[in-house]
Tab-separated table of C-alpha atoms in Angstrom:
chain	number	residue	atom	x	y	z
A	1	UNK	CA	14.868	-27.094	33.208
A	2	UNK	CA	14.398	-30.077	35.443
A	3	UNK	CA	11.364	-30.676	37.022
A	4	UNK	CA	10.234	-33.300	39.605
A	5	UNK	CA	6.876	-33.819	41.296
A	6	UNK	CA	7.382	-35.657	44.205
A	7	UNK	CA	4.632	-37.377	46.016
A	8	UNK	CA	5.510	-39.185	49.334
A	9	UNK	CA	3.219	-41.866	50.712
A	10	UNK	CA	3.260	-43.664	53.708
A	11	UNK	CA	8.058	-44.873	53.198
A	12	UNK	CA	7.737	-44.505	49.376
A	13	UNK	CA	8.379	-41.783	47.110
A	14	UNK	CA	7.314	-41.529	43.374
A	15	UNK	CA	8.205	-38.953	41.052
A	16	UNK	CA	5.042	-38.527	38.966
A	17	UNK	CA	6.502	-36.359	36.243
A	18	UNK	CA	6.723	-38.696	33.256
A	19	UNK	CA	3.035	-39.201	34.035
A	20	UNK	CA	1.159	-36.527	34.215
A	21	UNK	CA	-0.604	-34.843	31.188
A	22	UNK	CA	-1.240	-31.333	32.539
A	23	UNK	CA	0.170	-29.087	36.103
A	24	UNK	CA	-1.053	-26.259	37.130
A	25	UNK	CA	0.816	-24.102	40.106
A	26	UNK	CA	-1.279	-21.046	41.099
A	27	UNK	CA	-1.454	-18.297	43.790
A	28	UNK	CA	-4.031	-15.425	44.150
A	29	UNK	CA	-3.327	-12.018	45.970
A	30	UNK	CA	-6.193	-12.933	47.906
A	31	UNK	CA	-4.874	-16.234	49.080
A	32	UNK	CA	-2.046	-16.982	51.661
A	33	UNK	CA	-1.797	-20.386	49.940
A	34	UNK	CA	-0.940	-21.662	46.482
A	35	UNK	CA	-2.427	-24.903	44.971
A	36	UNK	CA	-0.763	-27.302	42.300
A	37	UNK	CA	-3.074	-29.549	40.450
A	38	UNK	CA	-1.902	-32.088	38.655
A	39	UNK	CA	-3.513	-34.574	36.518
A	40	UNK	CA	-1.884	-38.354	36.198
A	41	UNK	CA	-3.207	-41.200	33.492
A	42	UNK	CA	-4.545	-43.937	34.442
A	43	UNK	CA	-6.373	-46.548	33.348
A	44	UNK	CA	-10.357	-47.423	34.764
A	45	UNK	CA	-10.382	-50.643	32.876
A	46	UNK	CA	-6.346	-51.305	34.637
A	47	UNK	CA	-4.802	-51.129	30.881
A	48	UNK	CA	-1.589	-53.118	30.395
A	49	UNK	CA	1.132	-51.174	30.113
A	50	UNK	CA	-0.293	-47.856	32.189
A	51	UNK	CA	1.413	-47.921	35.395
A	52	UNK	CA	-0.743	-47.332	38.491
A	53	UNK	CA	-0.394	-44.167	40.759
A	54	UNK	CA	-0.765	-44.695	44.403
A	55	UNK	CA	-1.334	-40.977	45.728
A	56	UNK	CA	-4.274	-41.011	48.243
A	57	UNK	CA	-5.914	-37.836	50.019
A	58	UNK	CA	-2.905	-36.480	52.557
A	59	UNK	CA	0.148	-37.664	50.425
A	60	UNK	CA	2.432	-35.074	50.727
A	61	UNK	CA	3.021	-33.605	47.206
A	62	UNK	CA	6.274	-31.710	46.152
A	63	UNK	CA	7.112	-29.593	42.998
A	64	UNK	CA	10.766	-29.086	42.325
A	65	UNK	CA	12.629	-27.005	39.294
A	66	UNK	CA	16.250	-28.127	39.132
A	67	UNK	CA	17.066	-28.238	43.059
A	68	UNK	CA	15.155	-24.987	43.906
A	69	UNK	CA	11.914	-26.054	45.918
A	70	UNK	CA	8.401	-24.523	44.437
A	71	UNK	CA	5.852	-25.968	46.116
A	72	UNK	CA	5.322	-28.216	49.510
A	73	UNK	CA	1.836	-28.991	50.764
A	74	UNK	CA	-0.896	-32.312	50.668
A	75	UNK	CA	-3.407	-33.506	48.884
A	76	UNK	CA	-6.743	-32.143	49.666
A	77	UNK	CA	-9.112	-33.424	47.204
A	78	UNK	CA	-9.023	-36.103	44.267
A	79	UNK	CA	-11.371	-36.245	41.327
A	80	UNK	CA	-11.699	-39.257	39.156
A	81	UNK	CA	-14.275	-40.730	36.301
A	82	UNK	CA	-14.716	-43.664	34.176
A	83	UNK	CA	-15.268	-41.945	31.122
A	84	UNK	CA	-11.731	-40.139	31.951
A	85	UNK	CA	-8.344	-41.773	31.258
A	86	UNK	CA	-6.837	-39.567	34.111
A	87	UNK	CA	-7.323	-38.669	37.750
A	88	UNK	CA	-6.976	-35.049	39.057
A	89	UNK	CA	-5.051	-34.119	42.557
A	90	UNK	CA	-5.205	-31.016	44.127
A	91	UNK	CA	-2.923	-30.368	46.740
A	92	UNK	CA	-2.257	-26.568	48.551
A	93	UNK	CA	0.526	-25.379	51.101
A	94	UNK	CA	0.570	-24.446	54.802
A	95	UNK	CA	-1.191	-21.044	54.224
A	96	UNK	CA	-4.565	-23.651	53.636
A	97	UNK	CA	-4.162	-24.381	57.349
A	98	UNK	CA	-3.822	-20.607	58.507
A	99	UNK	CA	-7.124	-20.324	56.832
A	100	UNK	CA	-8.269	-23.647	58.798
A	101	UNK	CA	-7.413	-22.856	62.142
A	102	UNK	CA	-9.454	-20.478	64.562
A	103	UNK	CA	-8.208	-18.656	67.455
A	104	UNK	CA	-9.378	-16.500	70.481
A	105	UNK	CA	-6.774	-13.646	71.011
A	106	UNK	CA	-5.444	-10.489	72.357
A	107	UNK	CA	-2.676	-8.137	70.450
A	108	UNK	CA	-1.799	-5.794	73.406
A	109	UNK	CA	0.255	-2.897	71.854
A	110	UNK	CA	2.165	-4.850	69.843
A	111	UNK	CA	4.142	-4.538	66.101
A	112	UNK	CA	2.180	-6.889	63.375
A	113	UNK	CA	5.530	-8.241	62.976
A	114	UNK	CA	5.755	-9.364	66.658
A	115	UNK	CA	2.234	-10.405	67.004
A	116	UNK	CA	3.523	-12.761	63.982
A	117	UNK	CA	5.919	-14.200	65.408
A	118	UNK	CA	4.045	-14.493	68.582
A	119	UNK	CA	1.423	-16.242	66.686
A	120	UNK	CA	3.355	-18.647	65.202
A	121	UNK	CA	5.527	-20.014	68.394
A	122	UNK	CA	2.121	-20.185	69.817
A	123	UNK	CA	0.243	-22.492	66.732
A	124	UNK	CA	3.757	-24.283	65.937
A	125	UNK	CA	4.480	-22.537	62.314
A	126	UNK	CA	8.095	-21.888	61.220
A	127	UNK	CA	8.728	-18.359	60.472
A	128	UNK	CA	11.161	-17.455	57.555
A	129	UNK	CA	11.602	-13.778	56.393
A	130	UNK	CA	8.776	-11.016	58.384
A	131	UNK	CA	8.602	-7.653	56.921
A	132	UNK	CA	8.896	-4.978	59.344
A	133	UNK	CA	6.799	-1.740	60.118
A	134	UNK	CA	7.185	-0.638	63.653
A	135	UNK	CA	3.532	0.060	63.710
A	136	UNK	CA	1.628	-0.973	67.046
A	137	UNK	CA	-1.591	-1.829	67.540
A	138	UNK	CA	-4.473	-3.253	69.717
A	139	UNK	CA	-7.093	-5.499	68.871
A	140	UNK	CA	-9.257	-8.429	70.578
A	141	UNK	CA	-9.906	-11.509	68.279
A	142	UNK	CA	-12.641	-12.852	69.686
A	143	UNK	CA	-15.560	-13.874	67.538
A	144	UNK	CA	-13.125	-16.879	65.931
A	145	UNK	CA	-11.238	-15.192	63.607
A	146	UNK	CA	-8.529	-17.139	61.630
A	147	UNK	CA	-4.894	-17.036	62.060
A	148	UNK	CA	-5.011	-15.544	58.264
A	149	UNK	CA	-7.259	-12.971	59.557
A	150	UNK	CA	-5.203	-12.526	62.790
A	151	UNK	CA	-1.949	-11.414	60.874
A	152	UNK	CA	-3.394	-9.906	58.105
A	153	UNK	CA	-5.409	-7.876	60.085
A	154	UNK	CA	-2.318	-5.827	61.547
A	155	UNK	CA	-0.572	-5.093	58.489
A	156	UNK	CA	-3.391	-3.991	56.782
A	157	UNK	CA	-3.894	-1.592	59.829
A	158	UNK	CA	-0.213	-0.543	59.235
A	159	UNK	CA	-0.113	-0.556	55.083
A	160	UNK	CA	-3.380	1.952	56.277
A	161	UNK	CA	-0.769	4.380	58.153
A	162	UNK	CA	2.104	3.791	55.742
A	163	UNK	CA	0.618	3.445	51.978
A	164	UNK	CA	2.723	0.266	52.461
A	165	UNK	CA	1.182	-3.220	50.827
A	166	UNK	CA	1.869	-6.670	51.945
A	167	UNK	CA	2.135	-10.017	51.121
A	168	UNK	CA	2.001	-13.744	53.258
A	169	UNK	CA	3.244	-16.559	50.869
A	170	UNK	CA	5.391	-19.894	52.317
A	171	UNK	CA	8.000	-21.038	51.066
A	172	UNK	CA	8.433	-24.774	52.184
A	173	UNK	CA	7.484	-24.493	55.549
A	174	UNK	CA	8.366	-21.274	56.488
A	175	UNK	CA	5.760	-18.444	56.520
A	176	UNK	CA	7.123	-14.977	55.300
A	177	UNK	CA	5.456	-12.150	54.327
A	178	UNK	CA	7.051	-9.340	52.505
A	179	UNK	CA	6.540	-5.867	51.262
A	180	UNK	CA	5.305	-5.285	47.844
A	181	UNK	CA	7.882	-3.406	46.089
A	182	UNK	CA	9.744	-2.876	43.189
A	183	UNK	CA	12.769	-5.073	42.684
A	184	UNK	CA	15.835	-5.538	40.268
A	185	UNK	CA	14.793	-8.770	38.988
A	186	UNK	CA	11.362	-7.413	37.610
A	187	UNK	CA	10.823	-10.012	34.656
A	188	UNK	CA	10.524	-7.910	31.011
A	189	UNK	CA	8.269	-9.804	28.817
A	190	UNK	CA	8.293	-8.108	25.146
A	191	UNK	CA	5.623	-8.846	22.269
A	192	UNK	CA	7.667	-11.188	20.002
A	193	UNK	CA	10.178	-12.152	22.696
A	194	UNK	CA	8.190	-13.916	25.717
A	195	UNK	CA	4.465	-12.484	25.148
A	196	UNK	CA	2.680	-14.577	23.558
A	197	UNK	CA	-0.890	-12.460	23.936
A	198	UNK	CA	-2.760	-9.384	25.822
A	199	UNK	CA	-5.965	-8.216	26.608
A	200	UNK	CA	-6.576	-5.097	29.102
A	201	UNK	CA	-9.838	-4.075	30.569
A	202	UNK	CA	-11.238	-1.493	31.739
A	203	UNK	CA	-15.094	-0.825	33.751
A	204	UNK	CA	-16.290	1.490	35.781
A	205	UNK	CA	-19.337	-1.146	37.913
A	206	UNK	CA	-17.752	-0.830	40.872
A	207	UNK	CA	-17.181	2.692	40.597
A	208	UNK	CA	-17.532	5.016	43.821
A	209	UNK	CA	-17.121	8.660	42.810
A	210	UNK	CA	-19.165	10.482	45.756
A	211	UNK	CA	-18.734	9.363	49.391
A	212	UNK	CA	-21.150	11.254	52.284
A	213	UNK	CA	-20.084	11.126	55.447
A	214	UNK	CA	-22.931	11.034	58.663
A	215	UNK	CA	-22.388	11.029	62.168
A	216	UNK	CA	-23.022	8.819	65.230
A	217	UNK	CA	-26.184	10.324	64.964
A	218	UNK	CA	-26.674	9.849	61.094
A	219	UNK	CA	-26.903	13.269	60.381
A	220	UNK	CA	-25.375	14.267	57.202
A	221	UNK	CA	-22.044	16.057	57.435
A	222	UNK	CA	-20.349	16.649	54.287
A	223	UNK	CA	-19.550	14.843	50.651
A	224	UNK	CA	-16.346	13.976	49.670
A	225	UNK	CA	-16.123	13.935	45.668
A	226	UNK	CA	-14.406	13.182	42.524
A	227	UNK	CA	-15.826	16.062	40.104
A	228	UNK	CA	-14.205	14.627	36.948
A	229	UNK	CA	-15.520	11.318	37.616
A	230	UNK	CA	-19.085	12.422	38.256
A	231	UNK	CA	-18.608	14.657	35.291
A	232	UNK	CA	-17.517	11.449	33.053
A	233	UNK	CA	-19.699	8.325	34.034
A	234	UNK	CA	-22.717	9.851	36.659
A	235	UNK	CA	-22.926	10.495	40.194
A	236	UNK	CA	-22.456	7.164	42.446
A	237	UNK	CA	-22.582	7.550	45.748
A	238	UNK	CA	-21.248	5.723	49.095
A	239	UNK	CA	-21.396	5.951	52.384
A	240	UNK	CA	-19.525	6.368	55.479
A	241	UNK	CA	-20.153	6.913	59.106
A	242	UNK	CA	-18.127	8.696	61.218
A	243	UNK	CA	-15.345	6.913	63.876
A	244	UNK	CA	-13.944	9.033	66.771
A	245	UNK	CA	-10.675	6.594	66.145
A	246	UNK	CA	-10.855	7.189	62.538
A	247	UNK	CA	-10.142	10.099	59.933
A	248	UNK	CA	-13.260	10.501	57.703
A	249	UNK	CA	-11.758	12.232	55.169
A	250	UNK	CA	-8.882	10.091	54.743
A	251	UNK	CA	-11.872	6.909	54.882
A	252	UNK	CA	-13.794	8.425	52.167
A	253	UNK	CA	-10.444	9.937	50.138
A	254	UNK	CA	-9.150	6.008	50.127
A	255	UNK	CA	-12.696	4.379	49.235
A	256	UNK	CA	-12.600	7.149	46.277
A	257	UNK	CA	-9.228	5.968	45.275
A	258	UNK	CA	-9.824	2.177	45.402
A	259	UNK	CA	-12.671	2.259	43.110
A	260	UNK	CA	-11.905	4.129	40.547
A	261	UNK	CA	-11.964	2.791	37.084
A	262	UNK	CA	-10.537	-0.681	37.385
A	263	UNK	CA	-8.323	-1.633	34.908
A	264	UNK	CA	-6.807	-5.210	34.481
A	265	UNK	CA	-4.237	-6.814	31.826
A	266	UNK	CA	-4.375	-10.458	31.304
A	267	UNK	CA	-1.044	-11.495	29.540
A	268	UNK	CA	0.252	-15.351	27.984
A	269	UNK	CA	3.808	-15.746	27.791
A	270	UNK	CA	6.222	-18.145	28.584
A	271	UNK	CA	6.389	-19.557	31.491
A	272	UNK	CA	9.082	-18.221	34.323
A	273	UNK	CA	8.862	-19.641	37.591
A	274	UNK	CA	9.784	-16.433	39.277
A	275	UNK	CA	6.286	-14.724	38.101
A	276	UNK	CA	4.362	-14.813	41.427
A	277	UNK	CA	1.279	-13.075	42.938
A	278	UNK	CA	2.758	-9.725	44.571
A	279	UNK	CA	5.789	-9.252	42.831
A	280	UNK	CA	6.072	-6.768	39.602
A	281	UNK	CA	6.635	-7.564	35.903
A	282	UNK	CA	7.531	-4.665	33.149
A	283	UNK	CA	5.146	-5.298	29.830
A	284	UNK	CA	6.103	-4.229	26.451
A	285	UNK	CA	3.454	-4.424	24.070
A	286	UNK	CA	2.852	-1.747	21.325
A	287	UNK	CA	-0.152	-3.020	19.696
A	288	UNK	CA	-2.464	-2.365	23.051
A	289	UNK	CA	-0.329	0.370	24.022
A	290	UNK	CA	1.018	-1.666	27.695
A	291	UNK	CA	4.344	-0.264	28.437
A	292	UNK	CA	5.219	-0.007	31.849
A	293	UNK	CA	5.525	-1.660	35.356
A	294	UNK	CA	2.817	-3.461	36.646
A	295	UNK	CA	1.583	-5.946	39.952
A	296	UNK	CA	1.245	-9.185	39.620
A	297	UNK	CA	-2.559	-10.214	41.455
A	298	UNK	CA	-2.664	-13.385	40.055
A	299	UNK	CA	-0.353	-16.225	38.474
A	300	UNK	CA	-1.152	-19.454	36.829
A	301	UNK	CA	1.681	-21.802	35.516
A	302	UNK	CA	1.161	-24.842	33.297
A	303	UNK	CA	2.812	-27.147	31.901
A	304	UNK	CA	1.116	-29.088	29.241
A	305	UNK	CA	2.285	-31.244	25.952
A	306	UNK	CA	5.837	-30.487	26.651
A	307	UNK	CA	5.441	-26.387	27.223
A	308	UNK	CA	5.789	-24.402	30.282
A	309	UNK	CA	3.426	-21.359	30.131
A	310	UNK	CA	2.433	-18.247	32.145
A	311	UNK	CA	-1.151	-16.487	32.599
A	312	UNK	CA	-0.777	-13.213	34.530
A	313	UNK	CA	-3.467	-11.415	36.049
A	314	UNK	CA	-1.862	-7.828	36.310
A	315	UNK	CA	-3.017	-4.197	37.680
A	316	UNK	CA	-1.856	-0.979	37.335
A	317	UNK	CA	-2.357	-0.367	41.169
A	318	UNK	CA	-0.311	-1.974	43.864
A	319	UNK	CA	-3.018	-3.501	46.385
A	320	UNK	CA	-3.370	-5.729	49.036
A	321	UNK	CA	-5.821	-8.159	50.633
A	322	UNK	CA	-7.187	-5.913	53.230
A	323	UNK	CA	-8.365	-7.392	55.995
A	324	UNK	CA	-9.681	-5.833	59.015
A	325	UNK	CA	-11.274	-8.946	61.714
A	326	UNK	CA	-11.632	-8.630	65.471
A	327	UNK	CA	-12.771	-5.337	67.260
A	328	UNK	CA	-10.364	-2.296	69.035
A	329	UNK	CA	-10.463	-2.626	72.738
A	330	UNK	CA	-12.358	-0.034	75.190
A	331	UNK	CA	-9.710	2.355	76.022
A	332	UNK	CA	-9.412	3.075	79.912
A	333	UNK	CA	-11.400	6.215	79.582
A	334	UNK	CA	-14.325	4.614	77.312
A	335	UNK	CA	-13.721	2.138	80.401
A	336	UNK	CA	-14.188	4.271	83.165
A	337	UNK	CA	-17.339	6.123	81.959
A	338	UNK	CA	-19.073	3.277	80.972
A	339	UNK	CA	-18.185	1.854	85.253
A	340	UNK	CA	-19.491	4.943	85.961
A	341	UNK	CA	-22.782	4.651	84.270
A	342	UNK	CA	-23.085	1.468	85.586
A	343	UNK	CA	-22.526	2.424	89.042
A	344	UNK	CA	-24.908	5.732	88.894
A	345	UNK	CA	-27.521	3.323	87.386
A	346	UNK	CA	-26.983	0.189	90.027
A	347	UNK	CA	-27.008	3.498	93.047
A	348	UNK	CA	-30.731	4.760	91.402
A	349	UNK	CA	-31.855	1.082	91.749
A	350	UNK	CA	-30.252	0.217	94.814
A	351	UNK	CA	-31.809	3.639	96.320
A	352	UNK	CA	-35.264	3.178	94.703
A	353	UNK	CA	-35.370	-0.018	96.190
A	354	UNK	CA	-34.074	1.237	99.722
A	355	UNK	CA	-37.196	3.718	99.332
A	356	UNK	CA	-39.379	1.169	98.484
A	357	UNK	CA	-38.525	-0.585	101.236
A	358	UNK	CA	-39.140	2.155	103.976
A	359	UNK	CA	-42.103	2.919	102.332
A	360	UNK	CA	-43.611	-0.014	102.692
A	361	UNK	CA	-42.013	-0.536	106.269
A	362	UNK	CA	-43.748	3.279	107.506
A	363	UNK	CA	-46.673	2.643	106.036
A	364	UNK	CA	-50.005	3.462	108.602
A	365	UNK	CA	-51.942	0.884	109.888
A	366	UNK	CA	-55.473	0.236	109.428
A	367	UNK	CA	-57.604	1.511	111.319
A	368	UNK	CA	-59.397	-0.572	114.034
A	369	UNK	CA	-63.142	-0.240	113.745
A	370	UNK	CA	-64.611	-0.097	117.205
A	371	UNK	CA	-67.650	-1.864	118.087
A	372	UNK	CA	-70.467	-2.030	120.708
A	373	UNK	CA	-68.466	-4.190	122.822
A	374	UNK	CA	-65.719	-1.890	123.100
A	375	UNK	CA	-67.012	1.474	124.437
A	376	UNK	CA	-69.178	-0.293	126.851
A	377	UNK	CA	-65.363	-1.745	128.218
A	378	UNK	CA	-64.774	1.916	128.853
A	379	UNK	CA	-68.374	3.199	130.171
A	380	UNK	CA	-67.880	2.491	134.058
């Protein structure tokens, strides 16, 4: 396997991959961008014969296996010490700058793919491959939300509808997001083959096994609950209030469903550069009892003293980073009742006033008191 890391600065490229003494390239299922950090040698007392790096804050930084492009982003931060022989870059991808950038928008009964697209044409990002979903949806951005939170925000709404999960990741500088699904090229990795360790977890902390519902009004309505559950590890409760737009029993059936007992595999193998957060790997492992297909939430892959390695954070459940930003617009009859209000209430005032006003314009004179002077005008 041949690997370059490529770091451009200013006309000058340097391929730092006979200098480095560790690389990591991560991604998180909660992140639309993956980071590489690489450490380089150097020298703080300028050694003879260790060459010196020029790779300021900005360089871009490139990660190539064979001719197949891995990573493309810049340096965002740079760590160095003088009781270290090496200095540490980290560098992330374009998905840093959809976190970076807030917006004030509108979706208008559009398709989270469209508003996509729409989103990038508008902000200047390259789109690659957009999953589809025919879903529409509404929704006014703002309060400042991110672009992140701008697209991720519709296909949440639509993985809500569909049971569907999704995915944003770029690949050089073209954003795609995909569907997370099952695929022929799910990696095996076999204990004694390319598994090099295991642990799984389980815990129930986050458990929610009991879910009341309450109205606009907070009065209680019903309970949704998980018998066994309560049954097994105690009653813990959560709480939901109701949404015309909404259905409170699907809410409270989902909340019940996403925190369940949590169970999570951390595996070591050897490293395969097509391990990445959101797509699937099959685990054989008899010893812990792992035998099946699982999701991929997190990847780390190192290279280190001449070995490539994988850590895989993996779960049993196929999930998403949900994200739900901005606010639903009024609808036209929310609209029109609320005008009407307005108007009723501006009429009372206006009228009160209006009756204020000819009050105080009809209102009796005071009375003249008469004196001496005046009757005798009158007494002939």
């Amino acid at each position: 396997m041949a690997m370059r890391l490529l770091i451009k600065n200013g006309n000058d490229t340097v391929d730092l991959m006979n200098l480095f003494s560790q690389m990591t390239w991560s991604g998180d299922y909660q992140q639309c961008c993956r980071t590489l950090e690489f450490s380089v040698i150097s020298s703080p007392a300028n050694q003879v014969g260790v060459p010196k790096v020029k790779c300021e804050l900005g360089n871009a930084a490139s990660l190539y296996r064979n001719n197949q492009l891995l990573f493309e982003g810049w340096v965002h931060r740079r760590e160095k010490s003088t009781t270290d022989n090496v200095i540490t870059y980290t560098a992330y991808d374009r998905g840093y700058y959809l976190n970076q950038n807030k917006v004030v928008e509108k979706a208008v009964d559009t398709t989270p793919e469209a508003w996509t697209r729409y989103l990038c044409q508008k902000y200047g990002v390259k789109v690659g491959s957009i999953a589809t979903t025919g879903f529409k949806f509404s929704r006014n951005f703002l309060g400042g939300e991110t672009l992140y939170e701008c697209i991720q925000t519709g296909y949440t709404l639509a993985g809500a509808k569909s049971k569907k999960r999704y995915q944003i990741r770029f690949t050089g500088d073209s954003l795609n997001v995909f569907e997370k699904a099952k695929n022929d090229n799910t990696l095996v990795i076999k204990g004694g083959v390319n598994l090099m360790d295991a642990t799984i977890s389980e815990s129930v902390e986050k458990m929610v096994n009991q879910v009341d519902i309450y109205d606009k009004d907070d009065k209680f309505v019903k309970s949704v609950r998980n018998e066994d559950a309560i049954k097994l590890y105690g009653l813990m409760r959560g709480y939901l209030k109701q949404d015309d737009k909404k259905d409170s029993n699907a809410e409270a059936q989902k909340t019940l469903d996403d925190n369940g007992v949590e169970r999570k595999v951390t595996i070591n193998g050897f490293g395969n550069t097509n391990s990445l957060t959101g797509t699937t790997v099959i685990v054989q492992e008899p010893y812990t009892g792992l035998n099946g297909l699982f999701w991929i939430d997190n990847d780390t892959h190192t290279w280190k003293n001449g070995m490539y390695l994988n850590k895989l954070t993996l779960n049993f459940r196929n999930i998403m980073d949900e994200v739900e930003s901005g606010n639903e617009p009024e609808s036209k009859s929310e609209s029109s009742t609320t005008t009407k209000k307005t108007s009723s209430t501006t009429a009372k005032k206006t009228n009160t006033k209006k009756a204020a006003k000819t009050k105080k314009t009809s209102k009796a004179k005071k009375p003249k008191i008469v004196t001496l002077d005046d009757v005798r005008k009158y007494v002939k």
